[in-house]
mmCIF file of C-alpha atoms in Angstrom:
data_model
loop_
_atom_site.group_PDB
_atom_site.id
_atom_site.type_symbol
_atom_site.label_atom_id
_atom_site.label_comp_id
_atom_site.label_asym_id
_atom_site.label_seq_id
_atom_site.Cartn_x
_atom_site.Cartn_y
_atom_site.Cartn_z
ATOM 1 C CA UNK A 14 70.586 61.377 47.186
ATOM 2 C CA UNK A 15 70.235 61.679 50.766
ATOM 3 C CA UNK A 16 72.215 58.033 51.385
ATOM 4 C CA UNK A 17 75.082 59.875 49.329
ATOM 5 C CA UNK A 18 75.252 62.874 51.252
ATOM 6 C CA UNK A 19 75.513 61.023 54.012
ATOM 7 C CA UNK A 20 78.529 59.196 52.906
ATOM 8 C CA UNK A 21 80.048 61.853 51.478
ATOM 9 C CA UNK A 22 80.164 63.961 54.433
ATOM 10 C CA UNK A 23 82.026 60.767 56.099
ATOM 11 C CA UNK A 24 84.159 59.761 53.939
ATOM 12 C CA UNK A 25 85.410 63.160 52.237
ATOM 13 C CA UNK A 26 87.976 64.915 54.521
ATOM 14 C CA UNK A 27 90.120 67.954 53.967
ATOM 15 C CA UNK A 28 93.457 67.532 52.273
ATOM 16 C CA UNK A 29 96.024 65.912 54.742
ATOM 17 C CA UNK A 30 93.063 65.967 57.476
ATOM 18 C CA UNK A 31 91.353 63.079 59.085
ATOM 19 C CA UNK A 32 87.561 61.679 58.388
ATOM 20 C CA UNK A 33 84.675 63.818 59.156
ATOM 21 C CA UNK A 34 81.805 63.032 60.672
ATOM 22 C CA UNK A 35 82.776 63.455 64.434
ATOM 23 C CA UNK A 36 86.612 62.895 63.932
ATOM 24 C CA UNK A 37 88.728 64.961 65.974
ATOM 25 C CA UNK A 38 90.913 65.796 62.979
ATOM 26 C CA UNK A 39 88.294 68.395 62.158
ATOM 27 C CA UNK A 40 88.419 70.842 64.612
ATOM 28 C CA UNK A 41 91.973 70.407 65.640
ATOM 29 C CA UNK A 42 92.873 71.896 61.838
ATOM 30 C CA UNK A 43 91.148 74.730 62.334
ATOM 31 C CA UNK A 44 92.904 77.984 61.202
ATOM 32 C CA UNK A 45 94.730 79.132 64.297
ATOM 33 C CA UNK A 46 93.433 82.661 63.129
ATOM 34 C CA UNK A 47 89.888 81.422 62.761
ATOM 35 C CA UNK A 48 87.044 81.671 65.825
ATOM 36 C CA UNK A 49 86.033 78.308 67.705
ATOM 37 C CA UNK A 50 83.295 78.062 70.291
ATOM 38 C CA UNK A 51 84.446 75.617 72.016
ATOM 39 C CA UNK A 52 88.323 75.058 72.278
ATOM 40 C CA UNK A 53 89.676 71.457 73.224
ATOM 41 C CA UNK A 54 90.968 70.572 76.683
ATOM 42 C CA UNK A 55 94.174 72.367 78.194
ATOM 43 C CA UNK A 56 95.385 68.472 79.783
ATOM 44 C CA UNK A 57 98.951 69.355 80.878
ATOM 45 C CA UNK A 58 99.981 65.869 80.146
ATOM 46 C CA UNK A 59 99.552 65.931 76.472
ATOM 47 C CA UNK A 60 101.612 63.992 74.616
ATOM 48 C CA UNK A 61 100.966 64.556 70.936
ATOM 49 C CA UNK A 62 100.606 67.700 69.020
ATOM 50 C CA UNK A 63 97.157 69.357 69.531
ATOM 51 C CA UNK A 64 97.232 69.859 65.401
ATOM 52 C CA UNK A 65 97.806 66.906 63.606
ATOM 53 C CA UNK A 66 97.285 64.446 66.974
ATOM 54 C CA UNK A 67 100.725 62.847 66.536
ATOM 55 C CA UNK A 68 103.679 62.066 68.655
ATOM 56 C CA UNK A 69 106.924 64.160 69.614
ATOM 57 C CA UNK A 70 110.162 62.763 68.806
ATOM 58 C CA UNK A 71 113.515 63.822 67.334
ATOM 59 C CA UNK A 72 112.762 64.908 64.289
ATOM 60 C CA UNK A 73 109.781 65.986 65.247
ATOM 61 C CA UNK A 74 109.740 67.959 68.724
ATOM 62 C CA UNK A 75 107.574 69.917 70.741
ATOM 63 C CA UNK A 76 107.063 73.610 70.235
ATOM 64 C CA UNK A 77 105.364 75.030 73.492
ATOM 65 C CA UNK A 78 103.407 78.479 73.059
ATOM 66 C CA UNK A 79 103.658 80.961 76.230
ATOM 67 C CA UNK A 80 100.191 81.078 77.157
ATOM 68 C CA UNK A 81 100.201 77.671 79.003
ATOM 69 C CA UNK A 82 103.266 75.131 78.933
ATOM 70 C CA UNK A 83 100.489 72.470 77.763
ATOM 71 C CA UNK A 84 99.360 73.899 74.737
ATOM 72 C CA UNK A 85 102.321 72.035 72.253
ATOM 73 C CA UNK A 86 102.735 71.724 68.906
ATOM 74 C CA UNK A 87 105.028 70.288 66.272
ATOM 75 C CA UNK A 88 106.478 73.593 64.708
ATOM 76 C CA UNK A 89 105.641 72.539 60.914
ATOM 77 C CA UNK A 90 101.627 72.182 61.899
ATOM 78 C CA UNK A 91 102.008 75.918 63.864
ATOM 79 C CA UNK A 92 103.951 77.020 60.498
ATOM 80 C CA UNK A 93 100.840 75.876 58.134
ATOM 81 C CA UNK A 94 98.165 77.544 60.189
ATOM 82 C CA UNK A 95 100.138 80.863 60.665
ATOM 83 C CA UNK A 96 101.033 81.148 57.265
ATOM 84 C CA UNK A 97 97.447 80.578 55.971
ATOM 85 C CA UNK A 98 95.826 82.972 58.650
ATOM 86 C CA UNK A 99 98.359 85.950 56.769
ATOM 87 C CA UNK A 100 97.269 84.901 53.709
ATOM 88 C CA UNK A 101 93.847 85.423 54.830
ATOM 89 C CA UNK A 102 94.437 88.244 56.668
ATOM 90 C CA UNK A 103 93.760 86.952 60.077
ATOM 91 C CA UNK A 104 95.560 87.237 63.579
ATOM 92 C CA UNK A 105 97.159 84.174 64.217
ATOM 93 C CA UNK A 106 95.751 82.283 67.850
ATOM 94 C CA UNK A 107 97.037 79.377 69.849
ATOM 95 C CA UNK A 108 94.767 76.733 68.252
ATOM 96 C CA UNK A 109 93.632 75.452 71.979
ATOM 97 C CA UNK A 110 93.431 78.452 74.136
ATOM 98 C CA UNK A 111 92.586 81.463 71.317
ATOM 99 C CA UNK A 112 94.702 83.542 72.509
ATOM 100 C CA UNK A 113 96.955 85.476 69.966
ATOM 101 C CA UNK A 114 100.096 84.401 69.073
ATOM 102 C CA UNK A 115 103.349 87.177 70.842
ATOM 103 C CA UNK A 116 105.760 88.451 68.415
ATOM 104 C CA UNK A 117 108.396 85.978 70.002
ATOM 105 C CA UNK A 118 106.790 83.030 68.582
ATOM 106 C CA UNK A 119 106.226 84.612 65.394
ATOM 107 C CA UNK A 120 109.674 85.550 65.246
ATOM 108 C CA UNK A 121 110.409 81.730 65.556
ATOM 109 C CA UNK A 122 108.041 80.540 63.026
ATOM 110 C CA UNK A 123 109.496 82.770 60.776
ATOM 111 C CA UNK A 124 106.481 84.973 59.623
ATOM 112 C CA UNK A 125 107.381 88.446 61.747
ATOM 113 C CA UNK A 126 106.479 91.853 59.609
ATOM 114 C CA UNK A 127 109.940 93.185 58.831
ATOM 115 C CA UNK A 128 108.616 96.802 59.783
ATOM 116 C CA UNK A 129 107.167 95.738 63.043
ATOM 117 C CA UNK A 130 110.583 93.660 63.825
ATOM 118 C CA UNK A 131 112.557 96.769 63.241
ATOM 119 C CA UNK A 132 110.164 98.820 65.316
ATOM 120 C CA UNK A 133 110.504 95.680 68.007
ATOM 121 C CA UNK A 134 113.791 95.684 68.113
ATOM 122 C CA UNK A 135 114.037 99.834 68.899
ATOM 123 C CA UNK A 136 111.874 99.418 71.843
ATOM 124 C CA UNK A 137 113.933 96.478 73.229
ATOM 125 C CA UNK A 138 117.305 98.972 73.105
ATOM 126 C CA UNK A 139 114.622 101.105 75.384
ATOM 127 C CA UNK A 140 113.413 99.112 77.546
ATOM 128 C CA UNK A 141 116.848 96.889 78.460
ATOM 129 C CA UNK A 142 118.001 101.008 79.129
ATOM 130 C CA UNK A 143 114.829 101.804 81.262
ATOM 131 C CA UNK A 144 112.562 99.469 81.712
ATOM 132 C CA UNK A 145 109.766 101.994 82.388
ATOM 133 C CA UNK A 146 110.183 103.509 78.696
ATOM 134 C CA UNK A 147 107.281 100.220 78.311
ATOM 135 C CA UNK A 148 104.614 102.753 79.482
ATOM 136 C CA UNK A 149 105.106 104.766 76.233
ATOM 137 C CA UNK A 150 105.748 101.781 74.086
ATOM 138 C CA UNK A 151 102.870 101.067 71.179
ATOM 139 C CA UNK A 152 100.298 98.539 72.768
ATOM 140 C CA UNK A 153 101.693 96.051 70.228
ATOM 141 C CA UNK A 154 104.639 96.361 71.898
ATOM 142 C CA UNK A 155 103.268 96.528 75.547
ATOM 143 C CA UNK A 156 101.619 93.125 75.011
ATOM 144 C CA UNK A 157 104.589 91.232 73.392
ATOM 145 C CA UNK A 158 106.314 89.202 75.512
ATOM 146 C CA UNK A 159 109.589 89.540 75.242
ATOM 147 C CA UNK A 160 109.468 93.333 75.295
ATOM 148 C CA UNK A 161 107.843 92.889 78.642
ATOM 149 C CA UNK A 162 110.293 90.366 80.024
ATOM 150 C CA UNK A 163 113.376 93.028 78.737
ATOM 151 C CA UNK A 164 111.058 95.961 80.551
ATOM 152 C CA UNK A 165 111.050 93.893 83.743
ATOM 153 C CA UNK A 166 114.380 92.745 84.258
ATOM 154 C CA UNK A 167 115.442 95.995 84.133
ATOM 155 C CA UNK A 168 112.668 97.616 86.745
ATOM 156 C CA UNK A 169 109.960 95.552 87.921
ATOM 157 C CA UNK A 170 107.652 98.095 88.088
ATOM 158 C CA UNK A 171 107.430 98.189 84.415
ATOM 159 C CA UNK A 172 104.729 95.266 84.686
ATOM 160 C CA UNK A 173 102.072 97.487 85.961
ATOM 161 C CA UNK A 174 102.324 98.902 82.361
ATOM 162 C CA UNK A 175 102.049 95.514 80.019
ATOM 163 C CA UNK A 176 99.359 94.661 78.051
ATOM 164 C CA UNK A 177 97.861 91.250 77.021
ATOM 165 C CA UNK A 178 97.744 89.487 80.731
ATOM 166 C CA UNK A 179 101.127 88.930 81.346
ATOM 167 C CA UNK A 180 100.866 89.714 84.686
ATOM 168 C CA UNK A 181 99.327 85.650 84.987
ATOM 169 C CA UNK A 182 102.578 84.171 83.262
ATOM 170 C CA UNK A 183 105.218 82.657 86.283
ATOM 171 C CA UNK A 184 108.183 83.588 84.261
ATOM 172 C CA UNK A 185 107.725 87.528 83.927
ATOM 173 C CA UNK A 186 105.761 87.643 87.225
ATOM 174 C CA UNK A 187 108.878 86.387 89.127
ATOM 175 C CA UNK A 188 111.447 88.440 87.076
ATOM 176 C CA UNK A 189 109.577 91.494 87.850
ATOM 177 C CA UNK A 190 109.170 90.614 91.890
ATOM 178 C CA UNK A 191 112.794 90.316 91.929
ATOM 179 C CA UNK A 192 113.346 93.471 90.786
ATOM 180 C CA UNK A 193 111.008 95.684 92.525
ATOM 181 C CA UNK A 194 107.735 94.951 91.094
ATOM 182 C CA UNK A 195 104.574 94.298 93.120
ATOM 183 C CA UNK A 196 103.053 90.873 93.331
ATOM 184 C CA UNK A 197 99.713 92.388 93.909
ATOM 185 C CA UNK A 198 99.984 93.326 89.902
ATOM 186 C CA UNK A 199 99.926 89.990 89.343
ATOM 187 C CA UNK A 200 96.685 87.153 89.037
ATOM 188 C CA UNK A 201 95.227 86.048 91.909
ATOM 189 C CA UNK A 202 96.648 82.455 91.690
ATOM 190 C CA UNK A 203 100.353 83.633 91.364
ATOM 191 C CA UNK A 204 99.475 86.542 94.220
ATOM 192 C CA UNK A 205 99.107 82.627 96.365
ATOM 193 C CA UNK A 206 101.957 81.376 95.070
ATOM 194 C CA UNK A 207 104.304 80.829 98.132
ATOM 195 C CA UNK A 208 107.518 81.067 96.583
ATOM 196 C CA UNK A 209 106.723 84.053 94.867
ATOM 197 C CA UNK A 210 105.536 85.694 98.343
ATOM 198 C CA UNK A 211 109.207 84.647 99.878
ATOM 199 C CA UNK A 212 110.959 86.142 96.861
ATOM 200 C CA UNK A 213 109.172 89.382 97.074
ATOM 201 C CA UNK A 214 110.044 89.314 100.798
ATOM 202 C CA UNK A 215 113.317 88.760 100.287
ATOM 203 C CA UNK A 216 113.868 91.624 97.363
ATOM 204 C CA UNK A 217 112.355 93.859 100.082
ATOM 205 C CA UNK A 218 114.321 92.728 103.008
ATOM 206 C CA UNK A 219 118.156 93.403 100.577
ATOM 207 C CA UNK A 220 116.357 97.023 100.060
ATOM 208 C CA UNK A 221 115.925 97.847 103.395
ATOM 209 C CA UNK A 222 119.610 96.670 104.329
ATOM 210 C CA UNK A 223 120.783 99.378 102.122
ATOM 211 C CA UNK A 224 118.221 102.282 103.182
ATOM 212 C CA UNK A 225 115.098 101.248 100.713
ATOM 213 C CA UNK A 226 111.596 102.562 101.682
ATOM 214 C CA UNK A 227 108.676 100.240 102.052
ATOM 215 C CA UNK A 228 106.397 102.484 100.686
ATOM 216 C CA UNK A 229 106.904 101.339 97.003
ATOM 217 C CA UNK A 230 106.473 97.804 98.151
ATOM 218 C CA UNK A 231 103.099 95.744 98.001
ATOM 219 C CA UNK A 232 100.227 96.614 100.463
ATOM 220 C CA UNK A 233 101.171 93.940 102.880
ATOM 221 C CA UNK A 234 104.036 94.057 102.880
ATOM 222 C CA UNK A 235 104.284 97.332 104.043
ATOM 223 C CA UNK A 236 101.944 96.569 107.270
ATOM 224 C CA UNK A 237 104.040 93.629 107.658
ATOM 225 C CA UNK A 238 105.596 93.366 111.451
ATOM 226 C CA UNK A 239 109.015 91.938 110.320
ATOM 227 C CA UNK A 240 109.639 94.067 107.577
ATOM 228 C CA UNK A 241 108.517 96.783 109.653
ATOM 229 C CA UNK A 242 110.535 96.191 112.632
ATOM 230 C CA UNK A 243 113.569 95.349 110.082
ATOM 231 C CA UNK A 244 113.075 98.767 108.035
ATOM 232 C CA UNK A 245 113.293 100.699 111.746
ATOM 233 C CA UNK A 246 116.715 98.652 112.831
ATOM 234 C CA UNK A 247 118.186 100.331 109.612
ATOM 235 C CA UNK A 248 117.378 103.538 110.647
ATOM 236 C CA UNK A 249 118.017 103.626 114.041
ATOM 237 C CA UNK A 250 121.502 102.794 113.252
ATOM 238 C CA UNK A 251 121.723 105.134 110.617
ATOM 239 C CA UNK A 252 120.356 108.015 112.615
ATOM 240 C CA UNK A 253 122.900 106.803 115.435
ATOM 241 C CA UNK A 254 126.183 107.560 112.966
ATOM 242 C CA UNK A 255 124.595 110.812 111.801
ATOM 243 C CA UNK A 256 121.490 112.398 113.291
ATOM 244 C CA UNK A 257 120.897 114.680 109.887
ATOM 245 C CA UNK A 258 120.137 111.231 108.269
ATOM 246 C CA UNK A 259 116.568 111.653 110.025
ATOM 247 C CA UNK A 260 115.759 113.689 107.082
ATOM 248 C CA UNK A 261 115.946 110.702 104.758
ATOM 249 C CA UNK A 262 114.036 108.385 106.845
ATOM 250 C CA UNK A 263 110.294 107.830 105.579
ATOM 251 C CA UNK A 264 107.677 109.736 107.170
ATOM 252 C CA UNK A 265 106.771 106.773 109.466
ATOM 253 C CA UNK A 266 110.196 106.682 110.967
ATOM 254 C CA UNK A 267 110.534 110.571 111.421
ATOM 255 C CA UNK A 268 107.699 110.554 113.536
ATOM 256 C CA UNK A 269 108.577 107.453 115.936
ATOM 257 C CA UNK A 270 109.875 108.439 118.885
ATOM 258 C CA UNK A 271 112.431 106.000 119.264
ATOM 259 C CA UNK A 272 114.162 106.754 116.259
ATOM 260 C CA UNK A 273 114.071 110.932 116.495
ATOM 261 C CA UNK A 274 115.245 110.239 120.066
ATOM 262 C CA UNK A 275 118.473 108.170 118.873
ATOM 263 C CA UNK A 276 118.906 111.028 116.246
ATOM 264 C CA UNK A 277 118.886 113.876 118.631
ATOM 265 C CA UNK A 278 119.812 112.581 121.888
ATOM 266 C CA UNK A 279 122.772 113.671 123.806
ATOM 267 C CA UNK A 280 123.438 116.260 121.865
ATOM 268 C CA UNK A 281 124.196 114.233 118.620
ATOM 269 C CA UNK A 282 122.670 116.430 115.738
ATOM 270 C CA UNK A 283 120.706 119.033 116.772
ATOM 271 C CA UNK A 284 119.974 119.271 112.875
ATOM 272 C CA UNK A 285 117.874 116.548 113.157
ATOM 273 C CA UNK A 286 115.077 118.330 114.548
ATOM 274 C CA UNK A 287 114.267 120.410 111.340
ATOM 275 C CA UNK A 288 113.415 117.492 109.875
#
C-alpha cells in the first residue's frame, strides 16, 4: 500500500497539469486568488507563460500585468484562473507576486462586475475633469490603475490620494511629475531616477517662467539654488514692469531686498510698499 501511494503521488496530476512530486506545474497552476507561501521568481527575461510554462508566439502572445513588466502570461491562462477565482468568491491576484489584479486587467479579461464598471465610468469622467476629485472616490477606485492614471493626467498632485502602491508605477509617477505632482511622493527607487528628476525640474522651470511658485514643489526643488535664482529673475522682471505685482510674489521674494527695491525704486510704484 505505501508503494502504491508513492506511485500515485508521482504520476497523478491535475486536469491539464504537469506531473506532481516536485514538478513545477503544481505551484504555477495555483489559483490567482489562492494563498502561496513562496511565489515563483520574478525574472525579467521570462519568455514563457508563468502559468503553463509554454512559450509566447503569434497565436498566443504575452499578456503583461501592471504589477511588473516581467509578469507575463497567456491571456487564456489568466482568464481560466480568474474565472475559477470568481466561482470560489476569491480575489484574483498575480500568480507571481500575489498583488491583486486591477480593474483594467479584469476588464481586458472580460470578468468585470457590471455595477462596478458603471461606477468606475462615472469616476473616470469626474477625475478627467478634476483630478483632485480622486480624493473622494471609493477606495477600490483610488486603487484602480486606470482611474489613478486619468487623475494624474489632469492634475499630478492627485498622486497623493492614490492607493494600492501606484507610487512605484513608473508610468503613473512620470505622468504625475510632468503635471505638477511631487517626486517625493513616489517610491524610493523612482525618486532616485535621473530621468524623473530631470522631468520634475523641467516642469518647475516652465512653471516659474509663467509666474508659478516653488511652494508646491518637492522640498529638494524648493531649496534648489538654480530654481530659486530663476524664480527671482522672473519676479525682478515682473515688479520692474509693475511694482504692485510684488503683492503676488512668493513670501520669500516679497522679503528680498533686490526685488523690493526694484518694485519701489525711482518712484515706480509706492503701492508696492503695502505688500
